[in-house]
Amino acid sequence: MRKTLYILTIFLLTINAQAQNGKSEFIGTYGDMILANGEFGGTELELKADWTFRLRTTDYVYPQTFKDYTNEGKWILKDGEVILNPDLQRREPTVNIIEKQIGLKDSIEIKVNHYIELYENQNLIEKQKTEFELLTLYFNKRRKYKHLTREWLKEGSCAWAPRIRNRVNLDSTNTFRIAKKDIKKIGIYTYGFTDFIELKTENKNSDYYELDVVIPIDKERMPRNKKVIIKGNRAYFYEIKGKVKKSLNHLWKKTA
C-alpha cells in the first residue's frame, strides 16, 4: 500500500513539474506599442506564473471609441495555445425576423430594431433599445451592401477611414424602403458581430421585414474563452471573424 502511494505521489509530482516547465516559456508581459517610458501602450497582456492574467485592451465591441478596459482572470494551456478565461462561453449576437404583407405595390419596407443586453458580474442587468451607429445589410448575395447609418455620422473623421458607399441615413423610426424584389435571404452585420448573420425568408410575397438585432455585452469587456497563439517572443492576439490571425499585428514580449 505504501509502495503504491509512493509511486502515485511521484507520478503526480512529475506531471506537475512538466506542467510548470511547459508554461514557463509563456509567462511574461506582451504588448503592441512601446512608449517613450519603455512601457506598453495599446494592448498589454501579462501572463503570470500562478495561472492568472491581467489584460488591458481597447473595447473589442466598439473599437471606434478607443476606450481601454482592464481585466484579470485565469489562463490555461491547451494544445500549446493560451486560453484566457476558458470557463466563460463567448456571448453571441442574435437576429430575429418578422415578415408581413402590408400592401406595398412596388417597394419593400425594412425596419431594424437594435437592442443591447448589458451584463455585469455574469448577470444580465439591462436590456435597452438603442440607436445604432452603423449596420450593414445585403439581400440574397454578398454584394451591393446597404450601410445603414445616421446623418450626423460624418465621413473622413479619420485619415484611414474608408468612404461609406451605398449609404442610407435613417431617422428615429429605423425604416427605409427598397425596390420590390424576390428576397430569399438577408445578411446583417454591425458592431459586436464577428461575421455576417444570414437569415432565410419564408414568404416571397412579403413586402415588410422587421429585424430584431440583440447584442450581448459584458460591462467589464472581459475576454471570454479567448485564444492567444504565442510563438517565441510574439503573441498573436487579434482576430478576424472570431479567429486569431497571424497576418495581423502581433504583441511583443517585454524583455528585462
PDB file of C-alpha atoms in Angstrom:
ATOM      1  CA  MET A   1       0.000   0.000   0.000  1.00  0.00           C
ATOM      2  CA  ARG A   2       2.811   2.402   0.941  1.00  0.00           C
ATOM      3  CA  LYS A   3       4.653   1.492  -2.250  1.00  0.00           C
ATOM      4  CA  THR A   4       1.562   2.217  -4.360  1.00  0.00           C
ATOM      5  CA  LEU A   5       1.049   5.579  -2.602  1.00  0.00           C
ATOM      6  CA  TYR A   6       4.714   6.445  -3.141  1.00  0.00           C
ATOM      7  CA  ILE A   7       4.528   5.669  -6.868  1.00  0.00           C
ATOM      8  CA  LEU A   8       1.313   7.713  -7.233  1.00  0.00           C
ATOM      9  CA  THR A   9       2.901  10.671  -5.423  1.00  0.00           C
ATOM     10  CA  ILE A  10       5.976  10.582  -7.680  1.00  0.00           C
ATOM     11  CA  PHE A  11       3.727  10.382 -10.740  1.00  0.00           C
ATOM     12  CA  LEU A  12       1.672  13.420  -9.701  1.00  0.00           C
ATOM     13  CA  LEU A  13       4.799  15.422  -8.877  1.00  0.00           C
ATOM     14  CA  THR A  14       6.225  14.562 -12.309  1.00  0.00           C
ATOM     15  CA  ILE A  15       3.038  15.698 -14.067  1.00  0.00           C
ATOM     16  CA  ASN A  16       3.036  18.955 -12.081  1.00  0.00           C
ATOM     17  CA  ALA A  17       6.703  19.611 -12.886  1.00  0.00           C
ATOM     18  CA  GLN A  18       6.074  19.047 -16.586  1.00  0.00           C
ATOM     19  CA  ALA A  19       3.131  21.481 -16.483  1.00  0.00           C
ATOM     20  CA  GLN A  20       5.250  24.099 -14.718  1.00  0.00           C
ATOM     21  CA  ASN A  21       8.066  23.710 -17.251  1.00  0.00           C
ATOM     22  CA  GLY A  22       5.596  23.828 -20.116  1.00  0.00           C
ATOM     23  CA  LYS A  23       4.119  27.154 -19.053  1.00  0.00           C
ATOM     24  CA  SER A  24       7.405  28.872 -18.189  1.00  0.00           C
ATOM     25  CA  GLU A  25       8.093  29.915 -21.791  1.00  0.00           C
ATOM     26  CA  PHE A  26       4.728  31.698 -21.953  1.00  0.00           C
ATOM     27  CA  ILE A  27       4.990  33.657 -18.685  1.00  0.00           C
ATOM     28  CA  GLY A  28       5.666  37.354 -19.199  1.00  0.00           C
ATOM     29  CA  THR A  29       4.190  40.625 -20.455  1.00  0.00           C
ATOM     30  CA  TYR A  30       3.251  41.215 -24.084  1.00  0.00           C
ATOM     31  CA  GLY A  31       2.239  44.452 -25.782  1.00  0.00           C
ATOM     32  CA  ASP A  32       1.851  46.021 -29.222  1.00  0.00           C
ATOM     33  CA  MET A  33       3.206  49.534 -28.626  1.00  0.00           C
ATOM     34  CA  ILE A  34       6.268  50.704 -26.631  1.00  0.00           C
ATOM     35  CA  LEU A  35       6.021  54.222 -25.237  1.00  0.00           C
ATOM     36  CA  ALA A  36       8.888  56.613 -24.546  1.00  0.00           C
ATOM     37  CA  ASN A  37       8.999  55.460 -20.913  1.00  0.00           C
ATOM     38  CA  GLY A  38       9.532  51.852 -22.001  1.00  0.00           C
ATOM     39  CA  GLU A  39       6.007  50.750 -21.048  1.00  0.00           C
ATOM     40  CA  PHE A  40       3.434  49.255 -23.404  1.00  0.00           C
ATOM     41  CA  GLY A  41       0.598  51.344 -24.783  1.00  0.00           C
ATOM     42  CA  GLY A  42      -2.454  49.901 -26.518  1.00  0.00           C
ATOM     43  CA  THR A  43      -2.968  46.210 -25.719  1.00  0.00           C
ATOM     44  CA  GLU A  44      -0.961  44.721 -22.842  1.00  0.00           C
ATOM     45  CA  LEU A  45      -1.250  41.098 -21.689  1.00  0.00           C
ATOM     46  CA  GLU A  46       0.546  39.778 -18.612  1.00  0.00           C
ATOM     47  CA  LEU A  47       0.578  36.002 -18.102  1.00  0.00           C
ATOM     48  CA  LYS A  48       1.506  35.151 -14.514  1.00  0.00           C
ATOM     49  CA  ALA A  49       3.063  32.022 -13.068  1.00  0.00           C
ATOM     50  CA  ASP A  50       0.029  31.324 -10.866  1.00  0.00           C
ATOM     51  CA  TRP A  51      -2.142  30.796 -13.982  1.00  0.00           C
ATOM     52  CA  THR A  52      -3.756  34.240 -13.735  1.00  0.00           C
ATOM     53  CA  PHE A  53      -3.538  37.077 -16.244  1.00  0.00           C
ATOM     54  CA  ARG A  54      -4.012  40.821 -16.496  1.00  0.00           C
ATOM     55  CA  LEU A  55      -5.238  42.274 -19.798  1.00  0.00           C
ATOM     56  CA  ARG A  56      -5.605  45.877 -20.910  1.00  0.00           C
ATOM     57  CA  THR A  57      -7.053  46.400 -24.365  1.00  0.00           C
ATOM     58  CA  THR A  58      -9.302  48.664 -26.404  1.00  0.00           C
ATOM     59  CA  ASP A  59     -13.043  47.992 -26.376  1.00  0.00           C
ATOM     60  CA  TYR A  60     -13.453  44.984 -28.693  1.00  0.00           C
ATOM     61  CA  VAL A  61     -17.170  45.651 -29.222  1.00  0.00           C
ATOM     62  CA  TYR A  62     -16.910  49.348 -30.116  1.00  0.00           C
ATOM     63  CA  PRO A  63     -13.251  49.880 -31.092  1.00  0.00           C
ATOM     64  CA  GLN A  64     -14.056  53.265 -32.640  1.00  0.00           C
ATOM     65  CA  THR A  65     -14.430  54.665 -29.096  1.00  0.00           C
ATOM     66  CA  PHE A  66     -10.738  53.960 -28.341  1.00  0.00           C
ATOM     67  CA  LYS A  67     -11.749  53.267 -24.727  1.00  0.00           C
ATOM     68  CA  ASP A  68      -9.496  50.906 -22.766  1.00  0.00           C
ATOM     69  CA  TYR A  69     -10.643  48.183 -20.358  1.00  0.00           C
ATOM     70  CA  THR A  70      -8.530  46.264 -17.840  1.00  0.00           C
ATOM     71  CA  ASN A  71      -9.437  42.764 -16.645  1.00  0.00           C
ATOM     72  CA  GLU A  72      -7.944  39.931 -14.640  1.00  0.00           C
ATOM     73  CA  GLY A  73      -8.761  36.252 -14.899  1.00  0.00           C
ATOM     74  CA  LYS A  74      -7.401  32.730 -15.328  1.00  0.00           C
ATOM     75  CA  TRP A  75      -5.500  31.203 -18.225  1.00  0.00           C
ATOM     76  CA  ILE A  76      -4.661  27.664 -19.293  1.00  0.00           C
ATOM     77  CA  LEU A  77      -2.548  25.930 -21.896  1.00  0.00           C
ATOM     78  CA  LYS A  78      -4.438  23.776 -24.367  1.00  0.00           C
ATOM     79  CA  ASP A  79      -2.703  22.095 -27.302  1.00  0.00           C
ATOM     80  CA  GLY A  80       0.163  24.555 -26.962  1.00  0.00           C
ATOM     81  CA  GLU A  81      -2.108  27.633 -27.078  1.00  0.00           C
ATOM     82  CA  VAL A  82      -3.063  30.067 -24.330  1.00  0.00           C
ATOM     83  CA  ILE A  83      -6.769  30.356 -23.478  1.00  0.00           C
ATOM     84  CA  LEU A  84      -7.951  33.312 -21.397  1.00  0.00           C
ATOM     85  CA  ASN A  85     -10.959  32.662 -19.165  1.00  0.00           C
ATOM     86  CA  PRO A  86     -11.625  29.194 -20.639  1.00  0.00           C
ATOM     87  CA  ASP A  87     -14.708  28.699 -18.444  1.00  0.00           C
ATOM     88  CA  LEU A  88     -16.538  31.713 -19.899  1.00  0.00           C
ATOM     89  CA  GLN A  89     -18.531  30.957 -23.037  1.00  0.00           C
ATOM     90  CA  ARG A  90     -18.432  33.628 -25.711  1.00  0.00           C
ATOM     91  CA  ARG A  91     -21.545  35.777 -25.996  1.00  0.00           C
ATOM     92  CA  GLU A  92     -23.047  35.715 -29.479  1.00  0.00           C
ATOM     93  CA  PRO A  93     -25.438  38.251 -31.051  1.00  0.00           C
ATOM     94  CA  THR A  94     -28.819  37.099 -32.313  1.00  0.00           C
ATOM     95  CA  VAL A  95     -31.131  38.306 -35.069  1.00  0.00           C
ATOM     96  CA  ASN A  96     -34.827  37.513 -35.492  1.00  0.00           C
ATOM     97  CA  ILE A  97     -37.005  38.438 -38.443  1.00  0.00           C
ATOM     98  CA  ILE A  98     -40.703  39.230 -38.772  1.00  0.00           C
ATOM     99  CA  GLU A  99     -42.333  39.145 -42.212  1.00  0.00           C
ATOM    100  CA  LYS A 100     -45.607  40.769 -43.247  1.00  0.00           C
ATOM    101  CA  GLN A 101     -47.641  41.820 -46.244  1.00  0.00           C
ATOM    102  CA  ILE A 102     -48.725  45.445 -45.875  1.00  0.00           C
ATOM    103  CA  GLY A 103     -49.930  46.118 -49.431  1.00  0.00           C
ATOM    104  CA  LEU A 104     -46.956  47.931 -50.975  1.00  0.00           C
ATOM    105  CA  LYS A 105     -47.050  47.770 -54.785  1.00  0.00           C
ATOM    106  CA  ASP A 106     -43.519  48.498 -55.964  1.00  0.00           C
ATOM    107  CA  SER A 107     -41.364  48.587 -52.849  1.00  0.00           C
ATOM    108  CA  ILE A 108     -40.352  46.693 -49.713  1.00  0.00           C
ATOM    109  CA  GLU A 109     -40.076  48.263 -46.270  1.00  0.00           C
ATOM    110  CA  ILE A 110     -37.283  47.302 -43.883  1.00  0.00           C
ATOM    111  CA  LYS A 111     -37.176  48.142 -40.183  1.00  0.00           C
ATOM    112  CA  VAL A 112     -34.276  47.420 -37.835  1.00  0.00           C
ATOM    113  CA  ASN A 113     -34.595  47.292 -34.039  1.00  0.00           C
ATOM    114  CA  HIS A 114     -31.270  47.283 -32.186  1.00  0.00           C
ATOM    115  CA  TYR A 115     -31.024  46.094 -28.572  1.00  0.00           C
ATOM    116  CA  ILE A 116     -28.142  45.915 -26.109  1.00  0.00           C
ATOM    117  CA  GLU A 117     -28.115  43.262 -23.391  1.00  0.00           C
ATOM    118  CA  LEU A 118     -25.704  44.514 -20.732  1.00  0.00           C
ATOM    119  CA  TYR A 119     -24.128  42.034 -18.305  1.00  0.00           C
ATOM    120  CA  GLU A 120     -22.181  42.754 -15.120  1.00  0.00           C
ATOM    121  CA  ASN A 121     -20.551  40.073 -12.958  1.00  0.00           C
ATOM    122  CA  GLN A 122     -22.133  37.473 -15.268  1.00  0.00           C
ATOM    123  CA  ASN A 123     -25.649  38.790 -14.600  1.00  0.00           C
ATOM    124  CA  LEU A 124     -27.987  40.498 -17.074  1.00  0.00           C
ATOM    125  CA  ILE A 125     -28.604  43.961 -15.636  1.00  0.00           C
ATOM    126  CA  GLU A 126     -30.252  45.748 -18.560  1.00  0.00           C
ATOM    127  CA  LYS A 127     -31.798  45.259 -21.974  1.00  0.00           C
ATOM    128  CA  GLN A 128     -32.255  48.515 -23.833  1.00  0.00           C
ATOM    129  CA  LYS A 129     -33.305  49.542 -27.328  1.00  0.00           C
ATOM    130  CA  THR A 130     -30.542  51.744 -28.718  1.00  0.00           C
ATOM    131  CA  GLU A 131     -29.742  53.814 -31.800  1.00  0.00           C
ATOM    132  CA  PHE A 132     -27.025  52.000 -33.738  1.00  0.00           C
ATOM    133  CA  GLU A 133     -24.280  53.964 -35.449  1.00  0.00           C
ATOM    134  CA  LEU A 134     -23.628  51.727 -38.452  1.00  0.00           C
ATOM    135  CA  LEU A 135     -25.275  48.486 -39.621  1.00  0.00           C
ATOM    136  CA  THR A 136     -24.760  46.691 -42.924  1.00  0.00           C
ATOM    137  CA  LEU A 137     -27.338  44.619 -44.822  1.00  0.00           C
ATOM    138  CA  TYR A 138     -27.300  42.618 -48.011  1.00  0.00           C
ATOM    139  CA  PHE A 139     -30.148  40.911 -49.826  1.00  0.00           C
ATOM    140  CA  ASN A 140     -29.653  37.444 -51.371  1.00  0.00           C
ATOM    141  CA  LYS A 141     -25.935  37.839 -52.214  1.00  0.00           C
ATOM    142  CA  ARG A 142     -22.945  39.455 -50.558  1.00  0.00           C
ATOM    143  CA  ARG A 143     -22.763  42.411 -52.878  1.00  0.00           C
ATOM    144  CA  LYS A 144     -24.325  45.813 -53.190  1.00  0.00           C
ATOM    145  CA  TYR A 145     -24.355  46.206 -49.449  1.00  0.00           C
ATOM    146  CA  LYS A 146     -26.541  48.847 -47.880  1.00  0.00           C
ATOM    147  CA  HIS A 147     -24.873  50.621 -44.977  1.00  0.00           C
ATOM    148  CA  LEU A 148     -27.491  51.960 -42.595  1.00  0.00           C
ATOM    149  CA  THR A 149     -26.263  54.931 -40.607  1.00  0.00           C
ATOM    150  CA  ARG A 150     -27.168  58.388 -39.343  1.00  0.00           C
ATOM    151  CA  GLU A 151     -26.965  61.775 -40.960  1.00  0.00           C
ATOM    152  CA  TRP A 152     -24.803  63.014 -38.101  1.00  0.00           C
ATOM    153  CA  LEU A 153     -22.123  60.391 -38.794  1.00  0.00           C
ATOM    154  CA  LYS A 154     -19.556  62.276 -40.853  1.00  0.00           C
ATOM    155  CA  GLU A 155     -17.054  60.627 -43.153  1.00  0.00           C
ATOM    156  CA  GLY A 156     -13.377  61.460 -43.079  1.00  0.00           C
ATOM    157  CA  SER A 157     -13.045  61.877 -39.315  1.00  0.00           C
ATOM    158  CA  CYS A 158     -10.056  59.513 -39.531  1.00  0.00           C
ATOM    159  CA  ALA A 159      -7.495  59.645 -42.332  1.00  0.00           C
ATOM    160  CA  TRP A 160      -7.683  55.865 -42.826  1.00  0.00           C
ATOM    161  CA  ALA A 161     -11.461  55.586 -42.622  1.00  0.00           C
ATOM    162  CA  PRO A 162     -12.942  54.390 -45.941  1.00  0.00           C
ATOM    163  CA  ARG A 163     -15.827  56.157 -47.592  1.00  0.00           C
ATOM    164  CA  ILE A 164     -19.239  54.702 -46.736  1.00  0.00           C
ATOM    165  CA  ARG A 165     -20.740  53.590 -50.053  1.00  0.00           C
ATOM    166  CA  ASN A 166     -24.427  52.804 -50.624  1.00  0.00           C
ATOM    167  CA  ARG A 167     -25.159  54.784 -47.511  1.00  0.00           C
ATOM    168  CA  VAL A 168     -28.711  55.008 -46.167  1.00  0.00           C
ATOM    169  CA  ASN A 169     -29.323  57.633 -43.484  1.00  0.00           C
ATOM    170  CA  LEU A 170     -32.065  56.536 -41.112  1.00  0.00           C
ATOM    171  CA  ASP A 171     -34.275  58.627 -38.863  1.00  0.00           C
ATOM    172  CA  SER A 172     -35.583  57.611 -35.430  1.00  0.00           C
ATOM    173  CA  THR A 173     -38.032  55.101 -36.983  1.00  0.00           C
ATOM    174  CA  ASN A 174     -35.121  52.984 -38.319  1.00  0.00           C
ATOM    175  CA  THR A 175     -37.059  52.224 -41.513  1.00  0.00           C
ATOM    176  CA  PHE A 176     -36.265  52.533 -45.205  1.00  0.00           C
ATOM    177  CA  ARG A 177     -37.569  51.158 -48.496  1.00  0.00           C
ATOM    178  CA  ILE A 178     -36.033  49.345 -51.440  1.00  0.00           C
ATOM    179  CA  ALA A 179     -37.410  48.446 -54.865  1.00  0.00           C
ATOM    180  CA  LYS A 180     -39.582  45.352 -54.927  1.00  0.00           C
ATOM    181  CA  LYS A 181     -37.618  42.129 -55.441  1.00  0.00           C
ATOM    182  CA  ASP A 182     -37.748  38.457 -54.517  1.00  0.00           C
ATOM    183  CA  ILE A 183     -35.822  38.329 -51.223  1.00  0.00           C
ATOM    184  CA  LYS A 184     -34.671  34.841 -50.266  1.00  0.00           C
ATOM    185  CA  LYS A 185     -32.224  35.764 -47.523  1.00  0.00           C
ATOM    186  CA  ILE A 186     -30.923  38.803 -45.642  1.00  0.00           C
ATOM    187  CA  GLY A 187     -27.418  39.226 -44.225  1.00  0.00           C
ATOM    188  CA  ILE A 188     -26.750  41.512 -41.240  1.00  0.00           C
ATOM    189  CA  TYR A 189     -23.524  42.832 -39.726  1.00  0.00           C
ATOM    190  CA  THR A 190     -22.801  45.503 -37.104  1.00  0.00           C
ATOM    191  CA  TYR A 191     -20.605  46.240 -34.098  1.00  0.00           C
ATOM    192  CA  GLY A 192     -20.477  43.226 -31.779  1.00  0.00           C
ATOM    193  CA  PHE A 193     -20.618  40.720 -34.683  1.00  0.00           C
ATOM    194  CA  THR A 194     -17.658  38.596 -35.773  1.00  0.00           C
ATOM    195  CA  ASP A 195     -19.233  37.929 -39.180  1.00  0.00           C
ATOM    196  CA  PHE A 196     -22.491  38.386 -41.071  1.00  0.00           C
ATOM    197  CA  ILE A 197     -25.549  36.610 -39.706  1.00  0.00           C
ATOM    198  CA  GLU A 198     -27.677  35.349 -42.577  1.00  0.00           C
ATOM    199  CA  LEU A 199     -31.416  34.690 -42.295  1.00  0.00           C
ATOM    200  CA  LYS A 200     -33.635  32.934 -44.814  1.00  0.00           C
ATOM    201  CA  THR A 201     -37.045  34.416 -45.536  1.00  0.00           C
ATOM    202  CA  GLU A 202     -40.240  32.354 -45.606  1.00  0.00           C
ATOM    203  CA  ASN A 203     -42.698  34.191 -47.845  1.00  0.00           C
ATOM    204  CA  LYS A 204     -41.590  35.574 -51.202  1.00  0.00           C
ATOM    205  CA  ASN A 205     -44.660  37.816 -51.237  1.00  0.00           C
ATOM    206  CA  SER A 206     -43.667  39.666 -48.067  1.00  0.00           C
ATOM    207  CA  ASP A 207     -43.213  43.414 -48.512  1.00  0.00           C
ATOM    208  CA  TYR A 208     -42.272  44.231 -44.921  1.00  0.00           C
ATOM    209  CA  TYR A 209     -39.340  42.851 -42.910  1.00  0.00           C
ATOM    210  CA  GLU A 210     -38.612  43.782 -39.318  1.00  0.00           C
ATOM    211  CA  LEU A 211     -35.250  42.736 -37.894  1.00  0.00           C
ATOM    212  CA  ASP A 212     -34.581  42.487 -34.161  1.00  0.00           C
ATOM    213  CA  VAL A 213     -30.824  42.620 -33.504  1.00  0.00           C
ATOM    214  CA  VAL A 214     -29.667  41.777 -29.963  1.00  0.00           C
ATOM    215  CA  ILE A 215     -26.042  42.394 -28.898  1.00  0.00           C
ATOM    216  CA  PRO A 216     -24.960  40.864 -25.544  1.00  0.00           C
ATOM    217  CA  ILE A 217     -22.132  42.871 -23.953  1.00  0.00           C
ATOM    218  CA  ASP A 218     -20.156  42.496 -20.732  1.00  0.00           C
ATOM    219  CA  LYS A 219     -19.835  45.831 -18.971  1.00  0.00           C
ATOM    220  CA  GLU A 220     -16.292  44.861 -17.971  1.00  0.00           C
ATOM    221  CA  ARG A 221     -15.433  43.698 -21.517  1.00  0.00           C
ATOM    222  CA  MET A 222     -13.567  40.682 -20.131  1.00  0.00           C
ATOM    223  CA  PRO A 223     -12.194  38.136 -22.613  1.00  0.00           C
ATOM    224  CA  ARG A 224     -14.306  35.001 -22.871  1.00  0.00           C
ATOM    225  CA  ASN A 225     -12.627  31.752 -23.937  1.00  0.00           C
ATOM    226  CA  LYS A 226     -10.110  33.948 -25.800  1.00  0.00           C
ATOM    227  CA  LYS A 227      -7.318  32.186 -27.681  1.00  0.00           C
ATOM    228  CA  VAL A 228      -3.787  33.648 -27.869  1.00  0.00           C
ATOM    229  CA  ILE A 229      -1.137  31.972 -30.012  1.00  0.00           C
ATOM    230  CA  ILE A 230       2.395  32.507 -28.709  1.00  0.00           C
ATOM    231  CA  LYS A 231       5.457  31.730 -30.798  1.00  0.00           C
ATOM    232  CA  GLY A 232       8.752  32.716 -29.180  1.00  0.00           C
ATOM    233  CA  ASN A 233       8.534  36.386 -28.194  1.00  0.00           C
ATOM    234  CA  ARG A 234       5.446  37.011 -30.326  1.00  0.00           C
ATOM    235  CA  ALA A 235       1.843  36.742 -29.173  1.00  0.00           C
ATOM    236  CA  TYR A 236      -0.860  36.631 -31.847  1.00  0.00           C
ATOM    237  CA  PHE A 237      -3.902  38.186 -30.186  1.00  0.00           C
ATOM    238  CA  TYR A 238      -6.097  39.956 -32.748  1.00  0.00           C
ATOM    239  CA  GLU A 239      -8.908  38.245 -34.619  1.00  0.00           C
ATOM    240  CA  ILE A 240     -10.817  38.287 -37.884  1.00  0.00           C
ATOM    241  CA  LYS A 241     -14.240  36.630 -37.872  1.00  0.00           C
ATOM    242  CA  GLY A 242     -13.637  35.321 -34.362  1.00  0.00           C
ATOM    243  CA  LYS A 243     -10.334  33.585 -35.159  1.00  0.00           C
ATOM    244  CA  VAL A 244      -6.791  34.650 -34.292  1.00  0.00           C
ATOM    245  CA  LYS A 245      -4.907  35.664 -37.437  1.00  0.00           C
ATOM    246  CA  LYS A 246      -1.111  35.660 -37.663  1.00  0.00           C
ATOM    247  CA  SER A 247      -1.342  38.111 -40.564  1.00  0.00           C
ATOM    248  CA  LEU A 248      -2.445  40.845 -38.150  1.00  0.00           C
ATOM    249  CA  ASN A 249      -0.147  42.831 -35.878  1.00  0.00           C
ATOM    250  CA  HIS A 250       1.244  40.762 -33.040  1.00  0.00           C
ATOM    251  CA  LEU A 251       2.205  41.605 -29.461  1.00  0.00           C
ATOM    252  CA  TRP A 252       5.872  41.645 -28.463  1.00  0.00           C
ATOM    253  CA  LYS A 253       7.170  40.056 -25.269  1.00  0.00           C
ATOM    254  CA  LYS A 254       8.707  42.556 -22.883  1.00  0.00           C
ATOM    255  CA  THR A 255      12.380  41.932 -22.182  1.00  0.00           C
ATOM    256  CA  ALA A 256      14.175  42.821 -18.947  1.00  0.00           C
TER     257      ALA A 256
END
